[in-house]
Amino acid sequence: MAVSRAAKIAAALAVGLGILGTAAGAATLYRPEASSKDPRDLSGVWFLLRYNRIIPTVDGTPPPFTERGKLEWAKRIIAESQGAPMADASSYCWPHGTPRVMNSPYPLQIFQTPAETVIAHEVAHNTRYIHMQRGHPAQIKASFMGDSVGHWEGDTLVIDTLGVDPRTWIDEQGIIHSEKLHTVERIKKIQDGKAIEDVVTVEDPVFFTKPWTFRDTYAWRPDLRLTEYSCEENNRNAPQGGTTVAR
Amino acid sequence: MNRPVLALLAALGVAAAISAPSAKADPPAAPADQMKLQGIWQLQGDHTAIKTTSGKLPPFRPAAKAKYEANLAARKAGHPDFDTAQKCLIPGLPRSMFYPQPFLLKVEPDQVSFLHELMHLHRMVYVGAKLPINDDLDQNWLGFSAGRWEKGDLIVQSRGFNDKTTIDTAGIPHSVDLMLTEKLHLVDKDTLEDTFTIDDPKTFTSTWQTKATFKRLPDDTEFSEYICTLANPEAVASK
């Protein structure tokens, strides 16, 4: 047993080092091999580690849908299987929304000032502003990205978001939400600053019977720079009458 | 534990020691004189129809002059089809700098970033990067920007543009050979000046300059969500 376990570790190490070797040898590194040692300094480029069109809960189960939630979800899955997917905000080149934009297979770059944490996404040049010096206003005007406010709890950045336009979805397949969506994200560094995790709790009494949680992780990518992504230039999937059309 | 595994682990240990970064401190923050440019800035004055710093029209080549006049006429007639920004496309450079929407200028030692309210654009300037030759760059809307600091001023050189944008709203054309040099200079702590040098021999008989001034807004100024396509989704859908 001991030998086989050691062999497995060795193999894993070899794979890990192989990847590091490639990164260090072939690619240009624009920034150090790990992010800042300051746990509250998230600045730099990160890339979603496991892209999934379908967002499961942390337990791997579907979210706890209400009857309506289940119905709308099924409607979207059926429409897609029939080759006529229903359009969400991103299909129109509108911002992807929160939390959907955090689940895109494109790099993002985090910038921090005392007043704002800014997440610039390569995908469709989405940009999230997380206000660090205020709470939510009493009246929130809905927007695609919603009103995000952040604060630190120890080394965890906690982001609370309300006021997300319901034309955005939660995942790419068909989990949708109402104007009552409330998300709380808990972002912290893991793996000695070579990754971050975002644990997202989703609450929306219209579509879910209780709050549920999913988790995304992002790798530190010192070898990447954001490139230009112009959705508007050639939107091959521009919807017609609410249906995404492939061209 | 058998010997080959031990040997492998030992070898990997050596490899790890070689490839592991030496205990690096965090990269230093940008020097104080560079950090002075960080903040939220807003354009002053109307830059829809720009002139050179001497108040003249740019030194057009004949074909470019004809194109400019056709663009002016098209707008006057209410059909500015040349204007891709009207179709919610990225307005390019330097035009993206000529809008009244503010931008956050974020200064990092290796990167100065323009985070615009306008179309939630982000434009990165890579400090110390080598500017590739035009043939090595994709032609895109905002090009590739390399920067360097000179006595507290940020010098930015950009190229790799497509020719679908105009230099201003009025319709000054440019070619894919456009090379834009900007000098960002802090006049005082709340006033930022950008001097643009436009070099495009296919369009102009000589290089020329224009300037824009930006005023500092409070650091906690918040941007609205700017959605161009919301007003006219067909602008995207019909293309």
GROMACS .gro file of C-alpha atoms in nm:
model
  486
    1MET     CA    1   0.000   0.000   0.000
    2ALA     CA    2   0.273   0.241   0.103
    3VAL     CA    3   0.459   0.189  -0.221
    4SER     CA    4   0.155   0.235  -0.436
    5ARG     CA    5   0.061   0.551  -0.247
    6ALA     CA    6   0.413   0.687  -0.285
    7ALA     CA    7   0.407   0.601  -0.652
    8LYS     CA    8   0.081   0.787  -0.693
    9ILE     CA    9   0.224   1.091  -0.516
   10ALA     CA   10   0.534   1.073  -0.733
   11ALA     CA   11   0.323   1.052  -1.046
   12ALA     CA   12   0.111   1.345  -0.933
   13LEU     CA   13   0.421   1.545  -0.853
   14ALA     CA   14   0.569   1.460  -1.191
   15VAL     CA   15   0.254   1.583  -1.366
   16GLY     CA   16   0.246   1.894  -1.151
   17LEU     CA   17   0.609   1.972  -1.215
   18GLY     CA   18   0.563   1.900  -1.583
   19ILE     CA   19   0.299   2.171  -1.599
   20LEU     CA   20   0.511   2.413  -1.398
   21GLY     CA   21   0.807   2.330  -1.617
   22THR     CA   22   0.606   2.415  -1.926
   23ALA     CA   23   0.482   2.738  -1.775
   24ALA     CA   24   0.827   2.845  -1.666
   25GLY     CA   25   1.008   2.722  -1.973
   26ALA     CA   26   0.785   2.797  -2.269
   27ALA     CA   27   0.552   3.076  -2.168
   28THR     CA   28   0.645   3.429  -2.078
   29LEU     CA   29   0.556   3.508  -1.720
   30TYR     CA   30   0.433   3.863  -1.683
   31ARG     CA   31   0.398   3.838  -1.307
   32PRO     CA   32   0.550   3.621  -1.029
   33GLU     CA   33   0.464   3.251  -1.013
   34ALA     CA   34   0.225   3.306  -0.724
   35SER     CA   35   0.005   3.602  -0.641
   36SER     CA   36   0.101   3.855  -0.374
   37LYS     CA   37   0.178   3.716  -0.030
   38ASP     CA   38  -0.078   3.960   0.106
   39PRO     CA   39  -0.396   3.752   0.137
   40ARG     CA   40  -0.604   4.062   0.071
   41ASP     CA   41  -0.418   4.152  -0.249
   42LEU     CA   42  -0.609   3.973  -0.523
   43SER     CA   43  -0.469   4.185  -0.806
   44GLY     CA   44  -0.372   4.001  -1.120
   45VAL     CA   45  -0.506   3.762  -1.382
   46TRP     CA   46  -0.705   3.451  -1.284
   47PHE     CA   47  -0.873   3.183  -1.493
   48LEU     CA   48  -1.166   2.960  -1.403
   49LEU     CA   49  -1.033   2.610  -1.335
   50ARG     CA   50  -1.337   2.400  -1.414
   51TYR     CA   51  -1.579   2.544  -1.663
   52ASN     CA   52  -1.925   2.397  -1.647
   53ARG     CA   53  -2.228   2.509  -1.848
   54ILE     CA   54  -2.439   2.360  -1.575
   55ILE     CA   55  -2.385   2.486  -1.224
   56PRO     CA   56  -2.449   2.219  -0.962
   57THR     CA   57  -2.467   2.282  -0.590
   58VAL     CA   58  -2.157   2.203  -0.385
   59ASP     CA   59  -2.320   1.865  -0.318
   60GLY     CA   60  -2.343   1.795  -0.692
   61THR     CA   61  -2.722   1.804  -0.690
   62PRO     CA   62  -2.952   2.035  -0.885
   63PRO     CA   63  -3.050   2.350  -0.696
   64PRO     CA   64  -3.357   2.326  -0.468
   65PHE     CA   65  -3.604   2.455  -0.727
   66THR     CA   66  -3.951   2.578  -0.650
   67GLU     CA   67  -4.215   2.443  -0.889
   68ARG     CA   68  -4.171   2.752  -1.102
   69GLY     CA   69  -3.792   2.722  -1.093
   70LYS     CA   70  -3.814   2.361  -1.210
   71LEU     CA   71  -4.056   2.450  -1.486
   72GLU     CA   72  -3.844   2.736  -1.624
   73TRP     CA   73  -3.531   2.523  -1.604
   74ALA     CA   74  -3.699   2.236  -1.790
   75LYS     CA   75  -3.836   2.476  -2.050
   76ARG     CA   76  -3.485   2.594  -2.130
   77ILE     CA   77  -3.338   2.246  -2.146
   78ILE     CA   78  -3.612   2.133  -2.382
   79ALA     CA   79  -3.577   2.443  -2.602
   80GLU     CA   80  -3.204   2.382  -2.630
   81SER     CA   81  -3.250   2.013  -2.709
   82GLN     CA   82  -3.485   2.117  -2.990
   83GLY     CA   83  -3.219   2.345  -3.139
   84ALA     CA   84  -3.389   2.669  -3.038
   85PRO     CA   85  -3.217   2.783  -2.718
   86MET     CA   86  -3.380   3.066  -2.528
   87ALA     CA   87  -3.178   3.385  -2.512
   88ASP     CA   88  -3.029   3.532  -2.197
   89ALA     CA   89  -2.874   3.878  -2.155
   90SER     CA   90  -2.534   3.765  -2.281
   91SER     CA   91  -2.688   3.650  -2.613
   92TYR     CA   92  -2.758   4.017  -2.683
   93CYS     CA   93  -2.404   4.120  -2.587
   94TRP     CA   94  -2.542   4.268  -2.267
   95PRO     CA   95  -2.343   4.207  -1.948
   96HIS     CA   96  -2.357   3.842  -1.840
   97GLY     CA   97  -2.481   3.929  -1.491
   98THR     CA   98  -2.383   3.819  -1.144
   99PRO     CA   99  -2.301   3.540  -1.069
  100ARG     CA  100  -2.303   3.403  -1.427
  101VAL     CA  101  -2.003   3.611  -1.541
  102MET     CA  102  -1.788   3.443  -1.276
  103ASN     CA  103  -1.844   3.112  -1.451
  104SER     CA  104  -1.701   3.200  -1.793
  105PRO     CA  105  -1.412   3.014  -1.955
  106TYR     CA  106  -1.212   3.333  -2.010
  107PRO     CA  107  -0.954   3.508  -1.795
  108LEU     CA  108  -1.040   3.787  -1.556
  109GLN     CA  109  -0.822   4.051  -1.396
  110ILE     CA  110  -0.878   4.194  -1.049
  111PHE     CA  111  -0.790   4.554  -0.961
  112GLN     CA  112  -0.819   4.701  -0.614
  113THR     CA  113  -0.847   5.058  -0.489
  114PRO     CA  114  -0.968   5.161  -0.144
  115ALA     CA  115  -1.314   5.236  -0.287
  116GLU     CA  116  -1.354   4.957  -0.541
  117THR     CA  117  -1.264   4.601  -0.621
  118VAL     CA  118  -1.289   4.581  -0.998
  119ILE     CA  119  -1.312   4.254  -1.188
  120ALA     CA  120  -1.240   4.304  -1.557
  121HIS     CA  121  -1.347   4.000  -1.757
  122GLU     CA  122  -1.213   3.917  -2.100
  123VAL     CA  123  -1.553   3.782  -2.201
  124ALA     CA  124  -1.750   4.061  -2.370
  125HIS     CA  125  -1.543   4.319  -2.177
  126ASN     CA  126  -1.771   4.269  -1.878
  127THR     CA  127  -1.657   4.473  -1.580
  128ARG     CA  128  -1.779   4.429  -1.222
  129TYR     CA  129  -1.745   4.706  -0.965
  130ILE     CA  130  -1.764   4.594  -0.602
  131HIS     CA  131  -1.807   4.895  -0.377
  132MET     CA  132  -1.590   4.855  -0.068
  133GLN     CA  133  -1.689   5.161   0.133
  134ARG     CA  134  -2.068   5.148   0.145
  135GLY     CA  135  -2.363   4.918   0.194
  136HIS     CA  136  -2.656   4.872  -0.043
  137PRO     CA  137  -2.874   5.180  -0.094
  138ALA     CA  138  -3.235   5.155   0.024
  139GLN     CA  139  -3.357   5.169  -0.335
  140ILE     CA  140  -3.156   4.979  -0.594
  141LYS     CA  141  -3.207   5.041  -0.964
  142ALA     CA  142  -3.175   4.703  -1.134
  143SER     CA  143  -2.872   4.653  -1.357
  144PHE     CA  144  -2.726   4.350  -1.533
  145MET     CA  145  -2.437   4.322  -1.284
  146GLY     CA  146  -2.645   4.433  -0.987
  147ASP     CA  147  -2.530   4.636  -0.689
  148SER     CA  148  -2.228   4.466  -0.534
  149VAL     CA  149  -2.080   4.572  -0.201
  150GLY     CA  150  -1.776   4.411  -0.042
  151HIS     CA  151  -1.598   4.385   0.289
  152TRP     CA  152  -1.323   4.170   0.439
  153GLU     CA  153  -1.385   3.904   0.700
  154GLY     CA  154  -1.032   3.800   0.793
  155ASP     CA  155  -0.873   3.701   0.463
  156THR     CA  156  -1.203   3.645   0.287
  157LEU     CA  157  -1.358   3.905   0.058
  158VAL     CA  158  -1.733   3.890   0.110
  159ILE     CA  159  -1.941   4.032  -0.175
  160ASP     CA  160  -2.312   4.090  -0.137
  161THR     CA  161  -2.511   4.149  -0.455
  162LEU     CA  162  -2.871   4.263  -0.505
  163GLY     CA  163  -3.063   4.427  -0.788
  164VAL     CA  164  -2.961   4.195  -1.072
  165ASP     CA  165  -3.166   4.228  -1.390
  166PRO     CA  166  -3.363   3.901  -1.431
  167ARG     CA  167  -3.276   3.888  -1.799
  168THR     CA  168  -2.943   3.743  -1.685
  169TRP     CA  169  -2.924   3.375  -1.592
  170ILE     CA  170  -2.732   3.197  -1.319
  171ASP     CA  171  -2.578   2.935  -1.543
  172GLU     CA  172  -2.551   2.887  -1.915
  173GLN     CA  173  -2.800   2.604  -1.941
  174GLY     CA  174  -3.110   2.742  -1.777
  175ILE     CA  175  -3.105   2.819  -1.406
  176ILE     CA  176  -3.268   3.159  -1.396
  177HIS     CA  177  -3.362   3.404  -1.124
  178SER     CA  178  -3.604   3.680  -1.035
  179GLU     CA  179  -3.542   4.040  -0.930
  180LYS     CA  180  -3.528   3.901  -0.574
  181LEU     CA  181  -3.192   3.732  -0.639
  182HIS     CA  182  -2.945   3.780  -0.357
  183THR     CA  183  -2.596   3.635  -0.382
  184VAL     CA  184  -2.319   3.629  -0.126
  185GLU     CA  185  -1.974   3.542  -0.256
  186ARG     CA  186  -1.684   3.450  -0.032
  187ILE     CA  187  -1.354   3.484  -0.217
  188LYS     CA  188  -1.023   3.378  -0.067
  189LYS     CA  189  -0.682   3.261  -0.172
  190ILE     CA  190  -0.603   2.892  -0.162
  191GLN     CA  191  -0.302   2.682  -0.268
  192ASP     CA  192  -0.045   2.935  -0.141
  193GLY     CA  193  -0.178   3.213  -0.361
  194LYS     CA  194  -0.181   3.007  -0.679
  195ALA     CA  195  -0.560   2.995  -0.684
  196ILE     CA  196  -0.867   3.158  -0.537
  197GLU     CA  197  -1.202   3.010  -0.454
  198ASP     CA  198  -1.540   3.180  -0.479
  199VAL     CA  199  -1.810   3.016  -0.268
  200VAL     CA  200  -2.138   3.159  -0.390
  201THR     CA  201  -2.462   3.136  -0.196
  202VAL     CA  202  -2.771   3.195  -0.406
  203GLU     CA  203  -3.101   3.303  -0.256
  204ASP     CA  204  -3.418   3.373  -0.452
  205PRO     CA  205  -3.752   3.268  -0.300
  206VAL     CA  206  -3.923   3.281  -0.641
  207PHE     CA  207  -3.705   3.013  -0.796
  208PHE     CA  208  -3.552   2.824  -0.501
  209THR     CA  209  -3.706   2.677  -0.186
  210LYS     CA  210  -3.394   2.759   0.016
  211PRO     CA  211  -3.049   2.915  -0.032
  212TRP     CA  212  -2.798   2.696  -0.213
  213THR     CA  213  -2.427   2.714  -0.273
  214PHE     CA  214  -2.183   2.652  -0.554
  215ARG     CA  215  -1.807   2.687  -0.560
  216ASP     CA  216  -1.575   2.800  -0.838
  217THR     CA  217  -1.196   2.808  -0.830
  218TYR     CA  218  -0.962   3.016  -1.041
  219ALA     CA  219  -0.595   2.959  -1.114
  220TRP     CA  220  -0.338   3.238  -1.085
  221ARG     CA  221  -0.222   3.297  -1.442
  222PRO     CA  222   0.093   3.509  -1.456
  223ASP     CA  223   0.137   3.394  -1.816
  224LEU     CA  224  -0.183   3.556  -1.943
  225ARG     CA  225  -0.298   3.900  -2.046
  226LEU     CA  226  -0.660   3.980  -2.122
  227THR     CA  227  -0.721   4.011  -2.494
  228GLU     CA  228  -0.993   4.202  -2.673
  229TYR     CA  229  -1.333   4.035  -2.692
  230SER     CA  230  -1.589   4.230  -2.893
  231CYS     CA  231  -1.923   4.051  -2.872
  232GLU     CA  232  -2.083   4.333  -3.068
  233GLU     CA  233  -1.854   4.290  -3.368
  234ASN     CA  234  -1.985   3.959  -3.487
  235ASN     CA  235  -2.263   3.827  -3.270
  236ARG     CA  236  -2.319   3.494  -3.440
  237ASN     CA  237  -2.592   3.408  -3.194
  238ALA     CA  238  -2.793   3.729  -3.193
  239PRO     CA  239  -3.143   3.629  -3.084
  240GLN     CA  240  -3.455   3.674  -3.290
  241GLY     CA  241  -3.778   3.688  -3.094
  242GLY     CA  242  -3.606   3.561  -2.780
  243THR     CA  243  -3.451   3.257  -2.947
  244THR     CA  244  -3.079   3.234  -2.999
  245VAL     CA  245  -3.006   3.177  -3.366
  246ALA     CA  246  -2.688   3.008  -3.482
  247ARG     CA  247  -2.534   3.167  -3.788
  248MET     CA  248   0.902   0.181  -0.030
  249ASN     CA  249   1.097   0.056  -0.329
  250ARG     CA  250   1.411   0.212  -0.460
  251PRO     CA  251   1.294   0.340  -0.798
  252VAL     CA  252   1.017   0.538  -0.626
  253LEU     CA  253   1.263   0.681  -0.375
  254ALA     CA  254   1.499   0.769  -0.656
  255LEU     CA  255   1.217   0.932  -0.848
  256LEU     CA  256   1.111   1.130  -0.543
  257ALA     CA  257   1.470   1.239  -0.485
  258ALA     CA  258   1.502   1.343  -0.846
  259LEU     CA  259   1.174   1.530  -0.824
  260GLY     CA  260   1.294   1.696  -0.507
  261VAL     CA  261   1.596   1.823  -0.693
  262ALA     CA  262   1.380   1.930  -0.985
  263ALA     CA  263   1.146   2.109  -0.747
  264ALA     CA  264   1.437   2.289  -0.585
  265ILE     CA  265   1.558   2.405  -0.926
  266SER     CA  266   1.222   2.509  -1.067
  267ALA     CA  267   1.076   2.659  -0.747
  268PRO     CA  268   1.097   3.035  -0.743
  269SER     CA  269   1.344   3.165  -0.490
  270ALA     CA  270   1.156   3.314  -0.195
  271LYS     CA  271   1.037   3.625  -0.372
  272ALA     CA  272   0.900   3.926  -0.197
  273ASP     CA  273   0.589   4.082  -0.342
  274PRO     CA  274   0.670   4.305  -0.638
  275PRO     CA  275   0.713   4.665  -0.529
  276ALA     CA  276   0.425   4.908  -0.561
  277ALA     CA  277   0.456   5.173  -0.828
  278PRO     CA  278   0.665   5.476  -0.722
  279ALA     CA  279   0.478   5.766  -0.562
  280ASP     CA  280   0.512   5.999  -0.862
  281GLN     CA  281   0.350   5.735  -1.084
  282MET     CA  282   0.075   5.664  -0.831
  283LYS     CA  283  -0.026   6.030  -0.854
  284LEU     CA  284  -0.187   5.950  -1.190
  285GLN     CA  285  -0.415   5.691  -1.033
  286GLY     CA  286  -0.772   5.804  -0.992
  287ILE     CA  287  -1.098   5.870  -1.166
  288TRP     CA  288  -1.075   6.117  -1.453
  289GLN     CA  289  -1.327   6.296  -1.669
  290LEU     CA  290  -1.275   6.466  -2.003
  291GLN     CA  291  -1.312   6.843  -2.016
  292GLY     CA  292  -1.457   7.016  -2.319
  293ASP     CA  293  -1.609   6.895  -2.643
  294HIS     CA  294  -1.393   6.663  -2.852
  295THR     CA  295  -1.644   6.546  -3.106
  296ALA     CA  296  -1.465   6.725  -3.391
  297ILE     CA  297  -1.101   6.749  -3.299
  298LYS     CA  298  -0.838   6.982  -3.439
  299THR     CA  299  -0.461   6.983  -3.417
  300THR     CA  300  -0.294   7.164  -3.126
  301SER     CA  301  -0.261   7.464  -3.361
  302GLY     CA  302  -0.637   7.462  -3.415
  303LYS     CA  303  -0.626   7.331  -3.772
  304LEU     CA  304  -0.762   7.027  -3.949
  305PRO     CA  305  -0.511   6.739  -3.964
  306PRO     CA  306  -0.274   6.730  -4.264
  307PHE     CA  307  -0.492   6.497  -4.473
  308ARG     CA  308  -0.375   6.325  -4.788
  309PRO     CA  309  -0.626   6.398  -5.068
  310ALA     CA  310  -0.813   6.065  -5.043
  311ALA     CA  311  -0.842   6.100  -4.665
  312LYS     CA  312  -0.969   6.455  -4.699
  313ALA     CA  313  -1.238   6.335  -4.940
  314LYS     CA  314  -1.331   6.059  -4.695
  315TYR     CA  315  -1.350   6.305  -4.406
  316GLU     CA  316  -1.575   6.538  -4.605
  317ALA     CA  317  -1.797   6.248  -4.708
  318ASN     CA  318  -1.824   6.148  -4.341
  319LEU     CA  319  -1.922   6.503  -4.241
  320ALA     CA  320  -2.182   6.511  -4.517
  321ALA     CA  321  -2.321   6.170  -4.418
  322ARG     CA  322  -2.367   6.282  -4.060
  323LYS     CA  323  -2.527   6.607  -4.169
  324ALA     CA  324  -2.767   6.408  -4.385
  325GLY     CA  325  -2.852   6.189  -4.083
  326HIS     CA  326  -2.694   5.868  -4.220
  327PRO     CA  327  -2.351   5.839  -4.056
  328ASP     CA  328  -2.309   5.477  -4.165
  329PHE     CA  329  -1.932   5.510  -4.143
  330ASP     CA  330  -1.964   5.546  -3.766
  331THR     CA  331  -1.921   5.197  -3.622
  332ALA     CA  332  -1.953   5.336  -3.268
  333GLN     CA  333  -2.319   5.406  -3.351
  334LYS     CA  334  -2.354   5.032  -3.396
  335CYS     CA  335  -2.222   4.980  -3.043
  336LEU     CA  336  -1.879   4.873  -3.161
  337ILE     CA  337  -1.572   4.971  -2.958
  338PRO     CA  338  -1.485   5.328  -3.064
  339GLY     CA  339  -1.112   5.258  -3.097
  340LEU     CA  340  -0.828   5.493  -3.014
  341PRO     CA  341  -0.788   5.776  -2.958
  342ARG     CA  342  -1.165   5.823  -2.986
  343SER     CA  343  -1.245   5.621  -2.670
  344MET     CA  344  -1.063   5.896  -2.480
  345PHE     CA  345  -1.292   6.165  -2.623
  346TYR     CA  346  -1.613   6.069  -2.443
  347PRO     CA  347  -1.752   6.244  -2.135
  348GLN     CA  348  -1.787   5.918  -1.939
  349PRO     CA  349  -1.514   5.897  -1.673
  350PHE     CA  350  -1.249   5.627  -1.644
  351LEU     CA  351  -1.057   5.480  -1.355
  352LEU     CA  352  -0.685   5.493  -1.422
  353LYS     CA  353  -0.528   5.215  -1.219
  354VAL     CA  354  -0.150   5.231  -1.182
  355GLU     CA  355   0.047   4.913  -1.116
  356PRO     CA  356   0.424   4.876  -1.163
  357ASP     CA  357   0.389   4.670  -1.480
  358GLN     CA  358   0.050   4.785  -1.604
  359VAL     CA  359  -0.156   5.101  -1.625
  360SER     CA  360  -0.520   5.026  -1.695
  361PHE     CA  361  -0.800   5.246  -1.824
  362LEU     CA  362  -1.126   5.112  -1.684
  363HIS     CA  363  -1.390   5.313  -1.868
  364GLU     CA  364  -1.752   5.371  -1.780
  365LEU     CA  365  -1.801   5.395  -2.156
  366MET     CA  366  -1.921   5.052  -2.273
  367HIS     CA  367  -1.741   4.912  -1.967
  368LEU     CA  368  -1.427   4.905  -2.180
  369HIS     CA  369  -1.096   4.808  -2.033
  370ARG     CA  370  -0.774   4.907  -2.202
  371MET     CA  371  -0.447   4.784  -2.062
  372VAL     CA  372  -0.110   4.954  -2.108
  373TYR     CA  373   0.178   4.715  -2.046
  374VAL     CA  374   0.460   4.912  -1.888
  375GLY     CA  375   0.801   4.808  -2.007
  376ALA     CA  376   0.659   4.581  -2.277
  377LYS     CA  377   0.813   4.585  -2.621
  378LEU     CA  378   0.568   4.715  -2.879
  379PRO     CA  379   0.542   4.443  -3.145
  380ILE     CA  380   0.562   4.537  -3.511
  381ASN     CA  381   0.223   4.584  -3.673
  382ASP     CA  382   0.250   4.257  -3.868
  383ASP     CA  383   0.278   4.065  -3.541
  384LEU     CA  384  -0.040   4.212  -3.396
  385ASP     CA  385  -0.403   4.126  -3.455
  386GLN     CA  386  -0.590   4.421  -3.595
  387ASN     CA  387  -0.843   4.504  -3.329
  388TRP     CA  388  -1.043   4.795  -3.191
  389LEU     CA  389  -0.814   4.917  -2.913
  390GLY     CA  390  -0.483   4.787  -3.048
  391PHE     CA  391  -0.195   4.691  -2.823
  392SER     CA  392  -0.049   4.950  -2.586
  393ALA     CA  393   0.304   4.955  -2.444
  394GLY     CA  394   0.409   5.218  -2.193
  395ARG     CA  395   0.711   5.369  -2.027
  396TRP     CA  396   0.761   5.636  -1.762
  397GLU     CA  397   0.961   5.949  -1.833
  398LYS     CA  398   1.002   6.187  -1.540
  399GLY     CA  399   0.657   6.115  -1.401
  400ASP     CA  400   0.487   6.124  -1.743
  401LEU     CA  401   0.345   5.806  -1.892
  402ILE     CA  402   0.432   5.759  -2.257
  403VAL     CA  403   0.202   5.510  -2.429
  404GLN     CA  404   0.252   5.376  -2.778
  405SER     CA  405  -0.031   5.185  -2.942
  406ARG     CA  406  -0.077   5.011  -3.273
  407GLY     CA  407  -0.240   4.700  -3.416
  408PHE     CA  408  -0.565   4.876  -3.496
  409ASN     CA  409  -0.832   4.792  -3.749
  410ASP     CA  410  -0.941   5.071  -3.984
  411LYS     CA  411  -1.312   5.052  -3.897
  412THR     CA  412  -1.302   5.334  -3.645
  413THR     CA  413  -1.253   5.708  -3.689
  414ILE     CA  414  -1.024   5.925  -3.479
  415ASP     CA  415  -1.313   6.146  -3.367
  416THR     CA  416  -1.691   6.145  -3.384
  417ALA     CA  417  -1.687   6.386  -3.679
  418GLY     CA  418  -1.510   6.124  -3.889
  419ILE     CA  419  -1.133   6.170  -3.927
  420PRO     CA  420  -1.031   5.841  -4.090
  421HIS     CA  421  -0.719   5.635  -4.029
  422SER     CA  422  -0.555   5.326  -4.174
  423VAL     CA  423  -0.434   5.005  -4.010
  424ASP     CA  424  -0.089   5.168  -4.000
  425LEU     CA  425  -0.200   5.415  -3.732
  426MET     CA  426   0.059   5.449  -3.459
  427LEU     CA  427  -0.065   5.648  -3.163
  428THR     CA  428   0.169   5.796  -2.905
  429GLU     CA  429   0.024   5.946  -2.590
  430LYS     CA  430   0.194   6.148  -2.322
  431LEU     CA  431  -0.003   6.151  -2.000
  432HIS     CA  432   0.113   6.440  -1.791
  433LEU     CA  433  -0.011   6.558  -1.455
  434VAL     CA  434  -0.050   6.935  -1.482
  435ASP     CA  435  -0.149   6.955  -1.116
  436LYS     CA  436  -0.282   6.690  -0.880
  437ASP     CA  437  -0.635   6.718  -1.020
  438THR     CA  438  -0.558   6.784  -1.388
  439LEU     CA  439  -0.434   6.523  -1.632
  440GLU     CA  440  -0.332   6.613  -1.985
  441ASP     CA  441  -0.306   6.363  -2.267
  442THR     CA  442  -0.111   6.474  -2.573
  443PHE     CA  443  -0.184   6.249  -2.871
  444THR     CA  444   0.063   6.219  -3.156
  445ILE     CA  445  -0.093   6.061  -3.461
  446ASP     CA  446   0.135   5.892  -3.708
  447ASP     CA  447  -0.034   5.736  -4.010
  448PRO     CA  448   0.152   5.809  -4.334
  449LYS     CA  449  -0.120   5.648  -4.547
  450THR     CA  450  -0.375   5.901  -4.421
  451PHE     CA  451  -0.172   6.212  -4.331
  452THR     CA  452   0.121   6.392  -4.493
  453SER     CA  453   0.292   6.435  -4.154
  454THR     CA  454   0.242   6.344  -3.791
  455TRP     CA  455   0.015   6.575  -3.594
  456GLN     CA  456  -0.089   6.632  -3.237
  457THR     CA  457  -0.404   6.699  -3.042
  458LYS     CA  458  -0.463   6.734  -2.667
  459ALA     CA  459  -0.728   6.651  -2.414
  460THR     CA  460  -0.754   6.751  -2.050
  461PHE     CA  461  -0.915   6.547  -1.775
  462LYS     CA  462  -1.026   6.658  -1.429
  463ARG     CA  463  -1.002   6.434  -1.124
  464LEU     CA  464  -1.332   6.315  -0.977
  465PRO     CA  465  -1.360   6.194  -0.615
  466ASP     CA  466  -1.204   5.849  -0.560
  467ASP     CA  467  -1.541   5.703  -0.459
  468THR     CA  468  -1.716   5.815  -0.778
  469GLU     CA  469  -1.927   5.526  -0.903
  470PHE     CA  470  -1.985   5.441  -1.266
  471SER     CA  471  -2.326   5.365  -1.413
  472GLU     CA  472  -2.371   5.047  -1.608
  473TYR     CA  473  -2.329   5.173  -1.964
  474ILE     CA  474  -2.520   4.960  -2.209
  475CYS     CA  475  -2.497   5.075  -2.567
  476THR     CA  476  -2.689   4.785  -2.719
  477LEU     CA  477  -2.988   4.816  -2.487
  478ALA     CA  478  -3.120   5.114  -2.679
  479ASN     CA  479  -3.084   4.935  -3.007
  480PRO     CA  480  -3.033   4.558  -2.988
  481GLU     CA  481  -3.097   4.538  -3.360
  482ALA     CA  482  -2.775   4.730  -3.412
  483VAL     CA  483  -2.609   4.409  -3.309
  484ALA     CA  484  -2.870   4.162  -3.423
  485SER     CA  485  -2.894   4.293  -3.777
  486LYS     CA  486  -2.528   4.284  -3.858
   0.00000   0.00000   0.00000
